[in-house]
């Protein structure tokens, strides 16, 4: 599917910024993103549980693009949307995290995400992408959040060389949601809600091994927050 002419400001992998964003969209404030400080077991244990999704930001290099992990599975019963808006991978990642956890995370009925989900839940991935192109309220919320990051925001016309994907658990499996691929990616790793973070980290380590000297990998986990 061709990319549209739209290009958004890049969203920063910053829990504070993204938590404001998802609460603006209507997510239950008991849930939010926290940094994953590393992928060794003792660091994973520091992340509050349960974990509903893991967002990975990684350098979109030739080495990574030429070595896709997992198997695309169009039959998976998941909410999946293609990405056609330039630099929108952060919002696509957030949508995949929230829309595939509607049974866990309460969404305010008078906020935008609930309406977005209801309008698109029965559409194809391509039709969802088209809907997002025309969703001004979502675009405005993204732009507002992107402007709040701590690092200098790249110019709108600049193609960002980092990319977001989302890992979720579904029906006993680990899936990677990437709007630049053709379908949800099944990693064929038996997974439970309790092992989602550990199993996602195992896949993330494979990506890091493709670019071992590149510091541009970071992850945040959508989890139920303490207190």
mmCIF file of C-alpha atoms in Angstrom:
data_model
loop_
_atom_site.group_PDB
_atom_site.id
_atom_site.type_symbol
_atom_site.label_atom_id
_atom_site.label_comp_id
_atom_site.label_asym_id
_atom_site.label_seq_id
_atom_site.Cartn_x
_atom_site.Cartn_y
_atom_site.Cartn_z
ATOM 1 C CA UNK A 1 0.000 0.000 0.000
ATOM 2 C CA UNK A 2 1.434 3.353 -1.021
ATOM 3 C CA UNK A 3 2.346 5.946 1.570
ATOM 4 C CA UNK A 4 0.114 9.006 1.586
ATOM 5 C CA UNK A 5 1.436 12.523 1.142
ATOM 6 C CA UNK A 6 0.854 13.219 4.840
ATOM 7 C CA UNK A 7 3.838 13.345 7.163
ATOM 8 C CA UNK A 8 3.571 13.861 10.906
ATOM 9 C CA UNK A 9 6.131 14.972 13.452
ATOM 10 C CA UNK A 10 7.998 11.997 14.902
ATOM 11 C CA UNK A 11 6.827 10.768 18.319
ATOM 12 C CA UNK A 12 9.485 10.305 20.986
ATOM 13 C CA UNK A 13 9.859 7.028 22.921
ATOM 14 C CA UNK A 14 9.184 8.829 26.173
ATOM 15 C CA UNK A 15 6.744 7.298 28.702
ATOM 16 C CA UNK A 16 5.711 10.666 30.127
ATOM 17 C CA UNK A 17 4.825 12.016 26.678
ATOM 18 C CA UNK A 18 3.064 8.862 25.487
ATOM 19 C CA UNK A 19 1.135 8.468 28.747
ATOM 20 C CA UNK A 20 -0.272 11.980 28.339
ATOM 21 C CA UNK A 21 -1.158 11.017 24.785
ATOM 22 C CA UNK A 22 -3.055 7.824 25.644
ATOM 23 C CA UNK A 23 -4.885 9.516 28.510
ATOM 24 C CA UNK A 24 -5.918 12.269 26.100
ATOM 25 C CA UNK A 25 -7.303 9.497 23.888
ATOM 26 C CA UNK A 26 -9.212 8.060 26.842
ATOM 27 C CA UNK A 27 -7.083 5.276 28.346
ATOM 28 C CA UNK A 28 -7.641 4.306 31.971
ATOM 29 C CA UNK A 29 -4.933 6.173 33.972
ATOM 30 C CA UNK A 30 -4.266 2.977 35.940
ATOM 31 C CA UNK A 31 -2.419 1.839 32.802
ATOM 32 C CA UNK A 32 0.618 3.521 31.308
ATOM 33 C CA UNK A 33 4.004 3.045 29.697
ATOM 34 C CA UNK A 34 7.228 2.639 31.629
ATOM 35 C CA UNK A 35 10.809 2.353 30.431
ATOM 36 C CA UNK A 36 12.327 -1.079 30.011
ATOM 37 C CA UNK A 37 15.829 -0.356 31.283
ATOM 38 C CA UNK A 38 17.380 -3.477 29.772
ATOM 39 C CA UNK A 39 16.596 -6.975 28.609
ATOM 40 C CA UNK A 40 18.360 -9.072 31.236
ATOM 41 C CA UNK A 41 16.056 -10.892 33.701
ATOM 42 C CA UNK A 42 16.830 -8.688 36.686
ATOM 43 C CA UNK A 43 15.993 -5.525 34.714
ATOM 44 C CA UNK A 44 12.793 -7.015 33.320
ATOM 45 C CA UNK A 45 11.703 -7.761 36.886
ATOM 46 C CA UNK A 46 11.709 -4.013 37.588
ATOM 47 C CA UNK A 47 8.826 -3.449 35.170
ATOM 48 C CA UNK A 48 5.393 -3.382 36.894
ATOM 49 C CA UNK A 49 3.096 -6.294 36.081
ATOM 50 C CA UNK A 50 0.897 -7.120 34.311
ATOM 51 C CA UNK A 51 2.303 -6.031 30.940
ATOM 52 C CA UNK A 52 -0.187 -5.670 28.088
ATOM 53 C CA UNK A 53 2.176 -4.609 25.272
ATOM 54 C CA UNK A 54 5.791 -3.716 24.561
ATOM 55 C CA UNK A 55 6.743 -0.905 22.169
ATOM 56 C CA UNK A 56 10.175 -1.165 20.599
ATOM 57 C CA UNK A 57 11.910 1.790 18.955
ATOM 58 C CA UNK A 58 14.814 0.640 16.807
ATOM 59 C CA UNK A 59 17.123 1.923 14.060
ATOM 60 C CA UNK A 60 15.526 1.140 10.714
ATOM 61 C CA UNK A 61 18.778 0.181 9.022
ATOM 62 C CA UNK A 62 19.414 -1.959 5.966
ATOM 63 C CA UNK A 63 20.651 -4.774 8.219
ATOM 64 C CA UNK A 64 17.380 -4.812 10.162
ATOM 65 C CA UNK A 65 15.121 -4.386 7.137
ATOM 66 C CA UNK A 66 16.832 -7.223 5.268
ATOM 67 C CA UNK A 67 16.456 -9.691 8.168
ATOM 68 C CA UNK A 68 12.757 -9.725 9.114
ATOM 69 C CA UNK A 69 11.912 -11.872 12.117
ATOM 70 C CA UNK A 70 8.845 -14.100 12.441
ATOM 71 C CA UNK A 71 6.135 -15.016 9.923
ATOM 72 C CA UNK A 72 3.351 -12.765 8.673
ATOM 73 C CA UNK A 73 -0.023 -14.234 9.657
ATOM 74 C CA UNK A 74 -3.026 -12.593 8.014
ATOM 75 C CA UNK A 75 -5.370 -15.102 9.694
ATOM 76 C CA UNK A 76 -4.578 -13.858 13.213
ATOM 77 C CA UNK A 77 -7.645 -12.387 14.936
ATOM 78 C CA UNK A 78 -5.968 -9.108 15.808
ATOM 79 C CA UNK A 79 -6.619 -5.420 15.268
ATOM 80 C CA UNK A 80 -3.972 -4.529 12.694
ATOM 81 C CA UNK A 81 -3.618 -1.392 10.608
ATOM 82 C CA UNK A 82 -1.217 -0.501 7.848
ATOM 83 C CA UNK A 83 0.852 2.674 8.159
ATOM 84 C CA UNK A 84 0.551 5.110 5.270
ATOM 85 C CA UNK A 85 1.263 8.401 7.070
ATOM 86 C CA UNK A 86 4.930 9.324 7.172
ATOM 87 C CA UNK A 87 6.563 9.341 10.654
ATOM 88 C CA UNK A 88 3.340 8.003 12.219
ATOM 89 C CA UNK A 89 4.799 4.704 13.465
ATOM 90 C CA UNK A 90 4.636 5.846 17.098
ATOM 91 C CA UNK A 91 0.894 6.419 16.919
ATOM 92 C CA UNK A 92 0.403 3.189 14.951
ATOM 93 C CA UNK A 93 2.279 1.398 17.730
ATOM 94 C CA UNK A 94 0.050 2.978 20.375
ATOM 95 C CA UNK A 95 -3.089 2.049 18.424
ATOM 96 C CA UNK A 96 -1.941 -1.560 18.150
ATOM 97 C CA UNK A 97 -1.179 -1.654 21.888
ATOM 98 C CA UNK A 98 -4.551 -0.242 22.953
ATOM 99 C CA UNK A 99 -6.863 -1.793 20.364
ATOM 100 C CA UNK A 100 -5.620 -5.301 21.100
ATOM 101 C CA UNK A 101 -6.129 -4.868 24.849
ATOM 102 C CA UNK A 102 -9.638 -3.445 24.990
ATOM 103 C CA UNK A 103 -10.606 -6.341 27.268
ATOM 104 C CA UNK A 104 -8.034 -5.189 29.852
ATOM 105 C CA UNK A 105 -7.766 -1.423 29.526
ATOM 106 C CA UNK A 106 -10.930 0.587 30.048
ATOM 107 C CA UNK A 107 -11.349 3.379 27.514
ATOM 108 C CA UNK A 108 -13.475 6.440 28.326
ATOM 109 C CA UNK A 109 -16.610 6.388 26.180
ATOM 110 C CA UNK A 110 -16.513 10.156 25.657
ATOM 111 C CA UNK A 111 -12.902 10.229 24.444
ATOM 112 C CA UNK A 112 -11.598 9.731 20.942
ATOM 113 C CA UNK A 113 -10.030 6.283 21.009
ATOM 114 C CA UNK A 114 -13.285 4.480 21.778
ATOM 115 C CA UNK A 115 -14.947 6.169 18.794
ATOM 116 C CA UNK A 116 -11.943 5.405 16.576
ATOM 117 C CA UNK A 117 -12.019 1.738 17.580
ATOM 118 C CA UNK A 118 -15.762 1.369 17.003
ATOM 119 C CA UNK A 119 -15.517 3.038 13.583
ATOM 120 C CA UNK A 120 -12.637 0.849 12.387
ATOM 121 C CA UNK A 121 -12.905 -2.505 14.178
ATOM 122 C CA UNK A 122 -14.606 -4.201 11.211
ATOM 123 C CA UNK A 123 -12.471 -2.592 8.486
ATOM 124 C CA UNK A 124 -9.535 -4.094 6.614
ATOM 125 C CA UNK A 125 -5.987 -2.994 7.553
ATOM 126 C CA UNK A 126 -5.886 -0.882 4.392
ATOM 127 C CA UNK A 127 -9.245 0.771 5.100
ATOM 128 C CA UNK A 128 -8.145 1.495 8.675
ATOM 129 C CA UNK A 129 -5.049 3.242 7.334
ATOM 130 C CA UNK A 130 -7.217 5.381 5.061
ATOM 131 C CA UNK A 131 -9.475 6.259 8.000
ATOM 132 C CA UNK A 132 -6.462 7.351 10.052
ATOM 133 C CA UNK A 133 -5.311 9.619 7.221
ATOM 134 C CA UNK A 134 -8.603 11.503 7.511
ATOM 135 C CA UNK A 135 -8.881 11.471 11.324
ATOM 136 C CA UNK A 136 -8.070 15.070 12.213
ATOM 137 C CA UNK A 137 -8.603 14.621 15.954
ATOM 138 C CA UNK A 138 -6.086 11.772 16.125
ATOM 139 C CA UNK A 139 -3.625 13.739 14.016
ATOM 140 C CA UNK A 140 -3.937 16.790 16.244
ATOM 141 C CA UNK A 141 -3.393 14.667 19.376
ATOM 142 C CA UNK A 142 -0.304 13.102 17.808
ATOM 143 C CA UNK A 143 1.147 16.451 16.799
ATOM 144 C CA UNK A 144 0.570 17.890 20.257
ATOM 145 C CA UNK A 145 2.295 14.925 21.894
ATOM 146 C CA UNK A 146 5.196 14.915 19.429
ATOM 147 C CA UNK A 147 5.872 18.566 20.262
ATOM 148 C CA UNK A 148 6.274 17.764 23.986
ATOM 149 C CA UNK A 149 9.309 15.475 23.667
ATOM 150 C CA UNK A 150 12.572 16.186 25.460
ATOM 151 C CA UNK A 151 14.727 15.868 22.340
ATOM 152 C CA UNK A 152 14.712 18.140 19.311
ATOM 153 C CA UNK A 153 11.816 17.122 17.069
ATOM 154 C CA UNK A 154 12.934 16.310 13.508
ATOM 155 C CA UNK A 155 11.475 18.488 10.775
ATOM 156 C CA UNK A 156 8.172 17.232 9.376
ATOM 157 C CA UNK A 157 9.640 16.619 5.934
ATOM 158 C CA UNK A 158 12.532 14.625 7.370
ATOM 159 C CA UNK A 159 12.261 10.823 7.152
ATOM 160 C CA UNK A 160 13.049 9.501 10.619
ATOM 161 C CA UNK A 161 15.464 6.567 10.576
ATOM 162 C CA UNK A 162 13.914 4.879 13.588
ATOM 163 C CA UNK A 163 10.764 2.798 13.688
ATOM 164 C CA UNK A 164 8.224 1.653 16.307
ATOM 165 C CA UNK A 165 6.710 -1.834 16.484
ATOM 166 C CA UNK A 166 4.440 -3.341 19.142
ATOM 167 C CA UNK A 167 4.594 -6.792 20.740
ATOM 168 C CA UNK A 168 1.410 -8.280 22.165
ATOM 169 C CA UNK A 169 0.123 -11.619 23.430
ATOM 170 C CA UNK A 170 -2.824 -13.271 21.671
ATOM 171 C CA UNK A 171 -4.234 -16.797 21.843
ATOM 172 C CA UNK A 172 -1.089 -18.225 23.410
ATOM 173 C CA UNK A 173 1.317 -16.610 20.938
ATOM 174 C CA UNK A 174 3.680 -13.649 20.622
ATOM 175 C CA UNK A 175 2.828 -11.218 17.836
ATOM 176 C CA UNK A 176 4.684 -8.223 16.467
ATOM 177 C CA UNK A 177 2.531 -5.456 15.020
ATOM 178 C CA UNK A 178 4.311 -3.399 12.371
ATOM 179 C CA UNK A 179 2.245 -1.204 10.061
ATOM 180 C CA UNK A 180 4.976 -1.391 7.411
ATOM 181 C CA UNK A 181 4.549 -5.154 7.062
ATOM 182 C CA UNK A 182 1.684 -6.957 5.388
ATOM 183 C CA UNK A 183 0.065 -8.560 8.437
ATOM 184 C CA UNK A 184 0.645 -9.296 12.117
ATOM 185 C CA UNK A 185 3.919 -11.164 12.602
ATOM 186 C CA UNK A 186 3.738 -14.446 14.500
ATOM 187 C CA UNK A 187 6.990 -15.236 16.289
ATOM 188 C CA UNK A 188 5.878 -18.815 17.002
ATOM 189 C CA UNK A 189 6.845 -18.540 20.675
ATOM 190 C CA UNK A 190 4.323 -19.946 23.163
ATOM 191 C CA UNK A 191 3.404 -16.925 25.270
ATOM 192 C CA UNK A 192 1.156 -16.011 28.172
ATOM 193 C CA UNK A 193 0.382 -12.566 29.610
ATOM 194 C CA UNK A 194 2.957 -13.355 32.295
ATOM 195 C CA UNK A 195 5.728 -14.186 29.788
ATOM 196 C CA UNK A 196 4.968 -11.455 27.228
ATOM 197 C CA UNK A 197 7.748 -9.120 28.363
ATOM 198 C CA UNK A 198 10.353 -11.895 28.620
ATOM 199 C CA UNK A 199 9.472 -13.368 25.222
ATOM 200 C CA UNK A 200 9.319 -9.988 23.505
ATOM 201 C CA UNK A 201 12.754 -9.238 24.946
ATOM 202 C CA UNK A 202 14.125 -12.427 23.377
ATOM 203 C CA UNK A 203 13.010 -11.189 19.951
ATOM 204 C CA UNK A 204 14.322 -7.684 20.637
ATOM 205 C CA UNK A 205 17.740 -9.190 21.389
ATOM 206 C CA UNK A 206 17.712 -10.722 17.900
ATOM 207 C CA UNK A 207 17.183 -7.265 16.408
ATOM 208 C CA UNK A 208 19.964 -5.825 18.559
ATOM 209 C CA UNK A 209 22.297 -8.604 17.366
ATOM 210 C CA UNK A 210 21.877 -7.278 13.812
ATOM 211 C CA UNK A 211 23.218 -3.869 14.909
ATOM 212 C CA UNK A 212 25.243 -4.646 18.066
ATOM 213 C CA UNK A 213 27.083 -1.323 18.105
ATOM 214 C CA UNK A 214 24.018 0.828 17.478
ATOM 215 C CA UNK A 215 22.676 2.546 20.636
ATOM 216 C CA UNK A 216 19.345 3.380 19.030
ATOM 217 C CA UNK A 217 17.256 0.608 20.592
ATOM 218 C CA UNK A 218 14.799 1.361 23.373
ATOM 219 C CA UNK A 219 11.599 -0.205 24.692
ATOM 220 C CA UNK A 220 8.670 0.851 26.826
ATOM 221 C CA UNK A 221 6.054 -1.460 28.341
ATOM 222 C CA UNK A 222 2.347 -0.793 28.695
ATOM 223 C CA UNK A 223 1.595 -1.999 32.193
ATOM 224 C CA UNK A 224 -0.702 -1.576 35.146
ATOM 225 C CA UNK A 225 0.939 1.061 37.265
ATOM 226 C CA UNK A 226 1.507 0.796 40.986
ATOM 227 C CA UNK A 227 -0.794 2.935 43.054
#
